[in-house]
Short mmCIF file of C-alpha atoms in Angstrom, two decimals:
data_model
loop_
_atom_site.label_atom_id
_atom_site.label_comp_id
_atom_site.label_asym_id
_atom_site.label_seq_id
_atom_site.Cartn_x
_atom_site.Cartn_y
_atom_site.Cartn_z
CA UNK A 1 248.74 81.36 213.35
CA UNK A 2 246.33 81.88 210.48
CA UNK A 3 248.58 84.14 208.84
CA UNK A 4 251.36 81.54 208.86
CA UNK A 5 248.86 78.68 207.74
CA UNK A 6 248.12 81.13 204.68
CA UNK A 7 252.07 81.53 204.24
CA UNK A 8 251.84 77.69 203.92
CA UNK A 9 249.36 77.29 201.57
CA UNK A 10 250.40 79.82 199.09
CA UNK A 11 253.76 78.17 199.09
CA UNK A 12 252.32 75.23 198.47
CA UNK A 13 249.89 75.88 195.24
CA UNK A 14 252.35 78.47 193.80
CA UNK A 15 255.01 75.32 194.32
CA UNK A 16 256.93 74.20 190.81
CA UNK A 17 255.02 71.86 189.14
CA UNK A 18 252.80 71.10 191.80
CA UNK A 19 249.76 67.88 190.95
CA UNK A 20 246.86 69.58 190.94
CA UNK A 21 244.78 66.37 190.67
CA UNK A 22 245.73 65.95 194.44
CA UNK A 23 243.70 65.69 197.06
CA UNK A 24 245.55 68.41 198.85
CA UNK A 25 246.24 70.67 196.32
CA UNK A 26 242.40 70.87 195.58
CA UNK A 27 242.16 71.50 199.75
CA UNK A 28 244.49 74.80 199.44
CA UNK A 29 243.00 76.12 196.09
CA UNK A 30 239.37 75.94 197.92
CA UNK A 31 240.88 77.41 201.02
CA UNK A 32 242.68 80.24 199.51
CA UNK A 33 239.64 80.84 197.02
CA UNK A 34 237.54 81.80 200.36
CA UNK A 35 240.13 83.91 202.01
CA UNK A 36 240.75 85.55 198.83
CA UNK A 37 240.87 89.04 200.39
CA UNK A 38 243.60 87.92 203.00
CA UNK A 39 245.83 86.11 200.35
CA UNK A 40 245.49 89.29 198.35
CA UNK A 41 246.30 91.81 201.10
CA UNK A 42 249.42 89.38 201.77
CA UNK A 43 250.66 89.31 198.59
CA UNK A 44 249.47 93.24 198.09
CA UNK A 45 252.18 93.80 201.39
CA UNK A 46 254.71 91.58 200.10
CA UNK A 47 254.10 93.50 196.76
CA UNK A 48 254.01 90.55 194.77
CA UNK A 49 252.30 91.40 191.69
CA UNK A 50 253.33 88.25 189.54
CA UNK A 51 251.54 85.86 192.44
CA UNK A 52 248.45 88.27 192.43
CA UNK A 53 248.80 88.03 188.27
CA UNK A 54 248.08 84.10 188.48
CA UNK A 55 245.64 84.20 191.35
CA UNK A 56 243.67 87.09 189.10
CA UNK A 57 243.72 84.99 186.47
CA UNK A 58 241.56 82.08 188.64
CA UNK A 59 238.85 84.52 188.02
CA UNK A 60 238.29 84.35 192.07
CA UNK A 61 237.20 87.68 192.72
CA UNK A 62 235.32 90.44 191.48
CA UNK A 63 235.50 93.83 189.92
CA UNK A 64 233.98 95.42 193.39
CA UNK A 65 236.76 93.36 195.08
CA UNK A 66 239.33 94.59 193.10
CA UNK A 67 238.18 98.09 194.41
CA UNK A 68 238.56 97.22 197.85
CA UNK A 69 242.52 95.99 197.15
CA UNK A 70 243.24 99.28 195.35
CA UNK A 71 242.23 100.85 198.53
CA UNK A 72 244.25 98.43 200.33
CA UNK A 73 247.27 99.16 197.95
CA UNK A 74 246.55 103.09 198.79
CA UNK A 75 246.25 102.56 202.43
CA UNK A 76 249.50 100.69 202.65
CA UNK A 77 251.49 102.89 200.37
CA UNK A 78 252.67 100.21 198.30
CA UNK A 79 253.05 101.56 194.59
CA UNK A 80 254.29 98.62 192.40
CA UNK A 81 250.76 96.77 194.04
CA UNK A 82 248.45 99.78 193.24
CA UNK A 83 250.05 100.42 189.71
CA UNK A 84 249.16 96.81 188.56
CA UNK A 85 246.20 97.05 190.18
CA UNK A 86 245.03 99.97 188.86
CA UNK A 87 246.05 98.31 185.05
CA UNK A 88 244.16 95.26 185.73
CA UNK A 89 241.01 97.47 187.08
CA UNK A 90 241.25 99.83 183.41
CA UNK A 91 241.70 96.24 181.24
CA UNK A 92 238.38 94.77 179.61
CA UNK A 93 237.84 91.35 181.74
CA UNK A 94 234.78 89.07 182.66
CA UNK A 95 235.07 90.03 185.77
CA UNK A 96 232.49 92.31 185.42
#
């Protein structure tokens, strides 16, 4: 169930032109900002490095987070994840 209801909201805020003044919208960027480690282990499975580009760039997690989904990318044996991770953990960023 909470899987799917992630599904749902990550189709929702990575929608086409989606109005991010809405009520809603505002709902599922505050809900997927605290389960940031499950919407990044879903998209780290789904290997979906372009979604975890534009949720990096939200600046919602940190450098010692982005440590933990490396491990996640190593422990699931999914290379295209791990390889852009592994960029975005060498790259100078704020996140630190």
């Amino acid at each position: 169930m909470q899987d799917r209801k992630l599904e749902q909201a990550l189709e929702i805020y990575f929608q086409e032109n989606p109005d991010r003044e809405s009520d809603k919208y505002q709902e599922i960027q505050k809900y997927l900002k605290l389960r940031i480690r499950s919407v990044m282990e879903l998209l780290i499975e789904n290997e979906d490095t372009e979604r975890m580009e534009q949720i990096e760039k939200c600046g919602w997690f940190s450098a010692n987070e982005l440590e933990n989904f490396i491990r996640c990318a190593q422990e699931k044996a999914k290379l295209r994840s791990l390889v852009w991770l592994c960029l975005l953990y060498t790259s100078p960023s704020p996140r630190d």
